[in-house]
Amino acid sequence: MNWLKEKKLSEKTKQSEWKKVNWRSPSNIALIKYWGKNGKQLPMNPSISFSLSKSYTDTTVYYKKKERQEKEIDFKYLFEAKENPDFSNRINIYLQSLLKDFPFLPYYRLRIESRNSFPHSAGIASSASSMSALALCLCSLERELTGISNQLDFFRKASNVARLGSGSASRSVYGGFNAWGEHSVLKELNNYYAIPLSENIHKIFQNLQDSILIIDKGQKKISSSYGHRLMENHPHRIQRIKEANSHFLQMWEVLKCGGFERFAAIVEAESFAIHNLMESSEPSFSLLKPETYKVISKIESFRNQNKLPLCFTLDAGPNVHLIYPLEIKKEIVNFIESELVEFCSNGFWIDDNMGNGPIRL
Ligand code: PMV
């Protein structure tokens, strides 16, 4: 066989080989909530969250060069080893929207496999971890194909691309605390990608725990997208933007200076702020359950009696996130086991904490 034939053959073999990129990316819990957007997934107000450790999504993107060039994006999506037409549909729309960011997409066959560390039916939103894991895989794929590898740009692009899949996912590409959205307190803050806030965080907030009390395992009856949309003409829109900006600034200071009581007051005010907005939307809706209020009332009494640094926050659902420093974990686990599990669905709660951010597997 002459060298030319041999070369062609080895190129063909290379092209037909599947290669892969994979990332584990965490979920995050917002302290200052993003609720309402403008334009193409831009937030109505700035938000702050911290990334979790045990609630994450593992995503692998297998890729192989197409033998013939076609314009269509060719992919197969498996969630927890099974086809899932709803997710697949969402990924299809998402990938189509990314053709400008990743012009190589139509030249490859893709096989995307994803699984969550938490049970699918735990009532936990997985869009932050799953969209950030996929965005990181796409950026790694781009890096493998183009060789461009500036670390700062890599994570900024991943955050920007993750945002286009789900706003909160923009904050999951880093560990610790993250902020997303413009605010005059720092010029780097912007609506396109999140930035990490790891420096100068007071020690009381460096090892935060998040015990997630699962009140309802069912799927949400109202999607976040619907809730965000109702903010467009919400009667309290202007007031909410002012409030969130003010809470953002206060949280910014508290995270640096310490003061758990102030932290708790802002976090809890933010939780109720978004649920009040849902209830005063037109049409109005509520995601909270009687058990949510019972758990909150127990937390308030426990805190008053024991004078311990703990607080709660709520995401877009009825589950309660109990936030506290690692130092009081023993007391809090006793409290959960003796007074709160009875309100959790099948006694289920997730023992999570602040994490270090995504890892390439
Ligand atoms: O990222 P989305 O579109 O699912 O919206 C998330 C909204 C909240 O979780 C309620 C708040 C937030 O900032 O994460």
PDB file of C-alpha atoms and ligand atoms in Angstrom, residues 28 30 32-35 37 47 127 166-169 171 220 224-225 228 274 278 315-316, ligand 1:
ATOM      1  CA  ASN A  28     -26.416  26.206  43.167  1.00  0.00           C
ATOM      2  CA  ALA A  30     -29.468  31.583  45.197  1.00  0.00           C
ATOM      3  CA  ILE A  32     -30.331  36.969  46.115  1.00  0.00           C
ATOM      4  CA  LYS A  33     -32.819  35.611  43.606  1.00  0.00           C
ATOM      5  CA  TYR A  34     -32.989  36.034  39.871  1.00  0.00           C
ATOM      6  CA  TRP A  35     -36.676  36.347  38.993  1.00  0.00           C
ATOM      7  CA  LYS A  37     -35.629  38.557  32.597  1.00  0.00           C
ATOM      8  CA  SER A  47     -28.260  37.660  41.892  1.00  0.00           C
ATOM      9  CA  SER A 127     -31.458  22.966  35.068  1.00  0.00           C
ATOM     10  CA  SER A 166     -30.967  28.410  32.012  1.00  0.00           C
ATOM     11  CA  GLY A 167     -30.201  31.723  33.748  1.00  0.00           C
ATOM     12  CA  SER A 168     -29.224  30.196  37.089  1.00  0.00           C
ATOM     13  CA  ALA A 169     -26.818  27.785  35.284  1.00  0.00           C
ATOM     14  CA  ARG A 171     -23.613  30.750  38.284  1.00  0.00           C
ATOM     15  CA  LYS A 220     -43.222  21.584  39.545  1.00  0.00           C
ATOM     16  CA  SER A 224     -39.594  28.937  36.117  1.00  0.00           C
ATOM     17  CA  SER A 225     -39.799  30.172  32.508  1.00  0.00           C
ATOM     18  CA  HIS A 228     -40.031  34.789  34.657  1.00  0.00           C
ATOM     19  CA  ILE A 274     -40.015  35.826  44.917  1.00  0.00           C
ATOM     20  CA  MET A 278     -45.610  34.644  42.201  1.00  0.00           C
ATOM     21  CA  ASP A 315     -36.161  28.125  45.433  1.00  0.00           C
ATOM     22  CA  ALA A 316     -38.963  28.045  42.868  1.00  0.00           C
TER      23      ALA A 316
HETATM   24  O1  PMV B   1     -32.583  29.438  35.893  1.00  0.00           O
HETATM   25  P1  PMV B   1     -34.064  29.401  35.936  1.00  0.00           P
HETATM   26  O2  PMV B   1     -34.688  29.973  34.710  1.00  0.00           O
HETATM   27  O3  PMV B   1     -34.580  28.027  36.265  1.00  0.00           O
HETATM   28  O4  PMV B   1     -34.554  30.368  37.136  1.00  0.00           O
HETATM   29  C1  PMV B   1     -34.153  30.153  38.456  1.00  0.00           C
HETATM   30  C2  PMV B   1     -34.844  31.047  39.370  1.00  0.00           C
HETATM   31  C3  PMV B   1     -34.607  30.777  40.846  1.00  0.00           C
HETATM   32  O5  PMV B   1     -34.065  29.507  41.069  1.00  0.00           O
HETATM   33  C4  PMV B   1     -35.942  30.856  41.570  1.00  0.00           C
HETATM   34  C5  PMV B   1     -33.710  31.830  41.487  1.00  0.00           C
HETATM   35  C6  PMV B   1     -32.246  31.775  41.146  1.00  0.00           C
HETATM   36  O6  PMV B   1     -31.647  32.846  41.090  1.00  0.00           O
HETATM   37  O7  PMV B   1     -31.687  30.676  41.020  1.00  0.00           O
END
